[in-house]
PDB file of C-alpha atoms in Angstrom:
ATOM      1  CA  MET A   1      -8.626  -8.264  25.492  1.00  0.00           C
ATOM      2  CA  SER A   2      -5.193  -7.429  26.835  1.00  0.00           C
ATOM      3  CA  LEU A   3      -2.338  -9.846  26.411  1.00  0.00           C
ATOM      4  CA  ASN A   4      -0.831 -11.594  29.407  1.00  0.00           C
ATOM      5  CA  GLU A   5       2.916 -11.538  29.994  1.00  0.00           C
ATOM      6  CA  ASN A   6       3.354 -15.183  28.983  1.00  0.00           C
ATOM      7  CA  LEU A   7       1.640 -14.620  25.632  1.00  0.00           C
ATOM      8  CA  ILE A   8       3.686 -11.467  25.020  1.00  0.00           C
ATOM      9  CA  ASN A   9       6.890 -13.424  25.657  1.00  0.00           C
ATOM     10  CA  HIS A  10       5.772 -16.175  23.286  1.00  0.00           C
ATOM     11  CA  LEU A  11       4.921 -13.637  20.593  1.00  0.00           C
ATOM     12  CA  GLN A  12       8.294 -11.953  20.971  1.00  0.00           C
ATOM     13  CA  HIS A  13       9.861 -15.396  20.631  1.00  0.00           C
ATOM     14  CA  LEU A  14       7.934 -15.855  17.365  1.00  0.00           C
ATOM     15  CA  VAL A  15       9.456 -12.600  16.116  1.00  0.00           C
ATOM     16  CA  VAL A  16      12.927 -13.995  16.889  1.00  0.00           C
ATOM     17  CA  ILE A  17      12.010 -17.244  15.127  1.00  0.00           C
ATOM     18  CA  GLY A  18      10.789 -15.267  12.108  1.00  0.00           C
ATOM     19  CA  VAL A  19      14.014 -13.273  11.918  1.00  0.00           C
ATOM     20  CA  ASP A  20      16.037 -16.472  12.311  1.00  0.00           C
ATOM     21  CA  GLY A  21      13.949 -18.083   9.571  1.00  0.00           C
ATOM     22  CA  GLU A  22      14.516 -15.171   7.225  1.00  0.00           C
ATOM     23  CA  GLU A  23      18.261 -15.253   7.853  1.00  0.00           C
ATOM     24  CA  GLY A  24      18.335 -19.056   7.588  1.00  0.00           C
ATOM     25  CA  TYR A  25      16.585 -19.073   4.224  1.00  0.00           C
ATOM     26  CA  THR A  26      18.854 -16.282   2.998  1.00  0.00           C
ATOM     27  CA  LYS A  27      21.926 -18.292   4.039  1.00  0.00           C
ATOM     28  CA  ALA A  28      20.495 -21.441   2.445  1.00  0.00           C
ATOM     29  CA  ALA A  29      19.861 -19.534  -0.799  1.00  0.00           C
ATOM     30  CA  GLU A  30      23.581 -18.733  -0.944  1.00  0.00           C
ATOM     31  CA  MET A  31      24.386 -22.465  -0.859  1.00  0.00           C
ATOM     32  CA  VAL A  32      22.160 -23.845  -3.592  1.00  0.00           C
ATOM     33  CA  SER A  33      22.916 -24.362  -7.252  1.00  0.00           C
ATOM     34  CA  SER A  34      19.320 -24.657  -8.490  1.00  0.00           C
ATOM     35  CA  LYS A  35      17.735 -21.403  -9.668  1.00  0.00           C
ATOM     36  CA  GLY A  36      14.287 -22.764  -8.784  1.00  0.00           C
ATOM     37  CA  LEU A  37      15.401 -23.576  -5.260  1.00  0.00           C
ATOM     38  CA  LEU A  38      17.065 -20.177  -4.977  1.00  0.00           C
ATOM     39  CA  ALA A  39      13.769 -18.483  -5.870  1.00  0.00           C
ATOM     40  CA  GLN A  40      11.858 -20.689  -3.422  1.00  0.00           C
ATOM     41  CA  PHE A  41      14.288 -19.866  -0.597  1.00  0.00           C
ATOM     42  CA  GLU A  42      14.192 -16.146  -1.373  1.00  0.00           C
ATOM     43  CA  GLN A  43      10.381 -16.224  -1.306  1.00  0.00           C
ATOM     44  CA  ALA A  44      10.405 -18.065   2.031  1.00  0.00           C
ATOM     45  CA  ALA A  45      12.901 -15.544   3.469  1.00  0.00           C
ATOM     46  CA  THR A  46      10.587 -12.710   2.442  1.00  0.00           C
ATOM     47  CA  SER A  47       7.624 -14.550   3.940  1.00  0.00           C
ATOM     48  CA  ARG A  48       9.378 -15.007   7.310  1.00  0.00           C
ATOM     49  CA  ASN A  49      10.279 -11.301   7.328  1.00  0.00           C
ATOM     50  CA  ILE A  50       6.655 -10.353   6.670  1.00  0.00           C
ATOM     51  CA  GLN A  51       5.480 -12.714   9.421  1.00  0.00           C
ATOM     52  CA  ALA A  52       7.912 -11.284  11.983  1.00  0.00           C
ATOM     53  CA  GLU A  53       6.901  -7.749  11.032  1.00  0.00           C
ATOM     54  CA  ALA A  54       3.193  -8.596  11.328  1.00  0.00           C
ATOM     55  CA  ILE A  55       3.714  -9.882  14.877  1.00  0.00           C
ATOM     56  CA  ARG A  56       5.800  -6.808  15.753  1.00  0.00           C
ATOM     57  CA  ASN A  57       2.983  -4.606  14.447  1.00  0.00           C
ATOM     58  CA  TYR A  58       0.406  -6.559  16.422  1.00  0.00           C
ATOM     59  CA  LEU A  59       2.444  -6.143  19.604  1.00  0.00           C
ATOM     60  CA  SER A  60       2.940  -2.443  18.928  1.00  0.00           C
ATOM     61  CA  GLY A  61      -0.805  -2.080  18.402  1.00  0.00           C
ATOM     62  CA  GLN A  62      -1.295  -3.602  21.848  1.00  0.00           C
ATOM     63  CA  GLY A  63       0.995  -1.009  23.402  1.00  0.00           C
ATOM     64  CA  ILE A  64       4.041  -3.266  23.663  1.00  0.00           C
ATOM     65  CA  GLU A  65       6.761  -0.781  22.771  1.00  0.00           C
ATOM     66  CA  LYS A  66       9.845  -2.954  22.435  1.00  0.00           C
ATOM     67  CA  PRO A  67       9.073  -6.115  20.506  1.00  0.00           C
ATOM     68  CA  ALA A  68      12.094  -8.218  19.607  1.00  0.00           C
ATOM     69  CA  HIS A  69      13.894  -7.180  16.416  1.00  0.00           C
ATOM     70  CA  GLU A  70      16.853  -9.524  16.214  1.00  0.00           C
ATOM     71  CA  GLY A  71      17.379 -13.198  15.675  1.00  0.00           C
ATOM     72  CA  GLY A  72      18.378 -15.483  18.483  1.00  0.00           C
ATOM     73  CA  PHE A  73      21.677 -17.037  19.440  1.00  0.00           C
ATOM     74  CA  ALA A  74      20.468 -20.520  18.462  1.00  0.00           C
ATOM     75  CA  GLY A  75      19.636 -19.255  14.969  1.00  0.00           C
ATOM     76  CA  THR A  76      23.111 -17.750  14.628  1.00  0.00           C
ATOM     77  CA  LEU A  77      24.694 -21.058  15.641  1.00  0.00           C
ATOM     78  CA  HIS A  78      22.441 -22.945  13.238  1.00  0.00           C
ATOM     79  CA  ARG A  79      23.496 -20.735  10.318  1.00  0.00           C
ATOM     80  CA  ALA A  80      27.175 -21.163  11.233  1.00  0.00           C
ATOM     81  CA  TRP A  81      26.676 -24.937  11.271  1.00  0.00           C
ATOM     82  CA  LEU A  82      24.957 -24.662   7.894  1.00  0.00           C
ATOM     83  CA  ASP A  83      28.034 -22.837   6.546  1.00  0.00           C
ATOM     84  CA  ILE A  84      30.377 -25.564   7.781  1.00  0.00           C
ATOM     85  CA  LYS A  85      28.147 -28.402   6.618  1.00  0.00           C
ATOM     86  CA  GLY A  86      27.689 -26.825   3.188  1.00  0.00           C
ATOM     87  CA  THR A  87      31.430 -26.383   2.799  1.00  0.00           C
ATOM     88  CA  LEU A  88      32.107 -30.025   3.643  1.00  0.00           C
ATOM     89  CA  SER A  89      29.253 -31.460   1.598  1.00  0.00           C
ATOM     90  CA  ASN A  90      29.162 -31.892  -2.153  1.00  0.00           C
ATOM     91  CA  ARG A  91      25.341 -31.932  -2.060  1.00  0.00           C
ATOM     92  CA  SER A  92      24.692 -28.477  -0.698  1.00  0.00           C
ATOM     93  CA  ASP A  93      21.132 -28.362  -2.098  1.00  0.00           C
ATOM     94  CA  SER A  94      20.003 -31.259   0.108  1.00  0.00           C
ATOM     95  CA  VAL A  95      21.906 -29.853   3.106  1.00  0.00           C
ATOM     96  CA  ALA A  96      20.178 -26.501   2.634  1.00  0.00           C
ATOM     97  CA  ILE A  97      16.748 -28.108   2.187  1.00  0.00           C
ATOM     98  CA  ASN A  98      17.142 -30.254   5.312  1.00  0.00           C
ATOM     99  CA  SER A  99      18.322 -27.290   7.319  1.00  0.00           C
ATOM    100  CA  CYS A 100      15.307 -25.220   6.264  1.00  0.00           C
ATOM    101  CA  ILE A 101      12.940 -28.082   7.067  1.00  0.00           C
ATOM    102  CA  ASN A 102      14.434 -28.417  10.554  1.00  0.00           C
ATOM    103  CA  GLY A 103      14.156 -24.690  11.208  1.00  0.00           C
ATOM    104  CA  ASP A 104      10.581 -24.569   9.960  1.00  0.00           C
ATOM    105  CA  LYS A 105       9.574 -27.569  12.082  1.00  0.00           C
ATOM    106  CA  ALA A 106      10.837 -25.717  15.165  1.00  0.00           C
ATOM    107  CA  ALA A 107       8.776 -22.695  14.085  1.00  0.00           C
ATOM    108  CA  ILE A 108       5.701 -24.900  13.604  1.00  0.00           C
ATOM    109  CA  ASN A 109       6.056 -26.206  17.155  1.00  0.00           C
ATOM    110  CA  ALA A 110       6.342 -22.665  18.534  1.00  0.00           C
ATOM    111  CA  TYR A 111       3.239 -21.527  16.639  1.00  0.00           C
ATOM    112  CA  GLN A 112       1.263 -24.589  17.738  1.00  0.00           C
ATOM    113  CA  ASP A 113       2.220 -23.980  21.381  1.00  0.00           C
ATOM    114  CA  ILE A 114       0.698 -20.511  21.220  1.00  0.00           C
ATOM    115  CA  LEU A 115      -2.367 -21.607  19.263  1.00  0.00           C
ATOM    116  CA  ASP A 116      -3.068 -24.283  21.905  1.00  0.00           C
ATOM    117  CA  ASP A 117      -3.678 -21.457  24.401  1.00  0.00           C
ATOM    118  CA  LYS A 118      -7.433 -20.806  24.630  1.00  0.00           C
ATOM    119  CA  GLU A 119      -6.757 -17.204  25.744  1.00  0.00           C
ATOM    120  CA  VAL A 120      -5.346 -16.120  22.361  1.00  0.00           C
ATOM    121  CA  PRO A 121      -7.598 -13.362  20.948  1.00  0.00           C
ATOM    122  CA  ALA A 122      -9.456 -14.237  17.725  1.00  0.00           C
ATOM    123  CA  ASP A 123      -7.649 -11.659  15.563  1.00  0.00           C
ATOM    124  CA  LEU A 124      -4.262 -12.895  16.747  1.00  0.00           C
ATOM    125  CA  ARG A 125      -5.311 -16.529  16.327  1.00  0.00           C
ATOM    126  CA  SER A 126      -6.255 -15.793  12.717  1.00  0.00           C
ATOM    127  CA  LEU A 127      -2.904 -14.109  12.018  1.00  0.00           C
ATOM    128  CA  LEU A 128      -0.876 -16.903  13.624  1.00  0.00           C
ATOM    129  CA  THR A 129      -2.908 -19.619  11.888  1.00  0.00           C
ATOM    130  CA  GLU A 130      -2.175 -17.985   8.540  1.00  0.00           C
ATOM    131  CA  HIS A 131       1.557 -17.906   9.359  1.00  0.00           C
ATOM    132  CA  LEU A 132       1.482 -21.526  10.513  1.00  0.00           C
ATOM    133  CA  GLU A 133      -0.221 -22.696   7.327  1.00  0.00           C
ATOM    134  CA  THR A 134       2.385 -20.916   5.189  1.00  0.00           C
ATOM    135  CA  ILE A 135       5.243 -22.543   7.092  1.00  0.00           C
ATOM    136  CA  GLN A 136       3.585 -25.973   6.930  1.00  0.00           C
ATOM    137  CA  THR A 137       3.152 -25.608   3.165  1.00  0.00           C
ATOM    138  CA  ASP A 138       6.818 -24.656   2.793  1.00  0.00           C
ATOM    139  CA  VAL A 139       7.858 -27.766   4.741  1.00  0.00           C
ATOM    140  CA  LYS A 140       5.660 -30.018   2.597  1.00  0.00           C
ATOM    141  CA  ASN A 141       7.096 -28.525  -0.597  1.00  0.00           C
ATOM    142  CA  LEU A 142      10.672 -28.941   0.635  1.00  0.00           C
ATOM    143  CA  GLU A 143      10.020 -32.535   1.704  1.00  0.00           C
ATOM    144  CA  LEU A 144       8.687 -33.265  -1.794  1.00  0.00           C
ATOM    145  CA  LEU A 145      11.869 -31.815  -3.287  1.00  0.00           C
ATOM    146  CA  LEU A 146      13.976 -34.098  -1.094  1.00  0.00           C
ATOM    147  CA  GLN A 147      11.978 -37.142  -2.192  1.00  0.00           C
ATOM    148  CA  LYS A 148      12.579 -36.262  -5.842  1.00  0.00           C
ATOM    149  CA  SER A 149      16.337 -35.885  -5.409  1.00  0.00           C
TER     150      SER A 149
END
């Protein structure tokens, strides 16, 4: 089944979201004092990179030659705001956690929008569902950390 233009655009947007997520988690890792949180953020950054690359590869396999490779403007602004907020706050761990939760919730919404489309091929649906579950698990884990602090 070939992909329609709308689905291609949504998938390219997911690549941008993945790159933004990777960069956001990397920036958040620079802010935190906890070694455990640092490791968790680094793992999530790697995961978002792998997810973006998997979607790029899927698009390339469908003959889409120029999938998105860079993060978006909104992600750049979000990371700049994270820098400012972290500088002004004496609780940078909670600022970083909240920022990552917000970014991941936006990613969850984007994934769910695509998965709501009945025209999504089964192999793509499986890939995106796996990504979505990983992001949802990361959000749950981060929310638990916030409750403990």
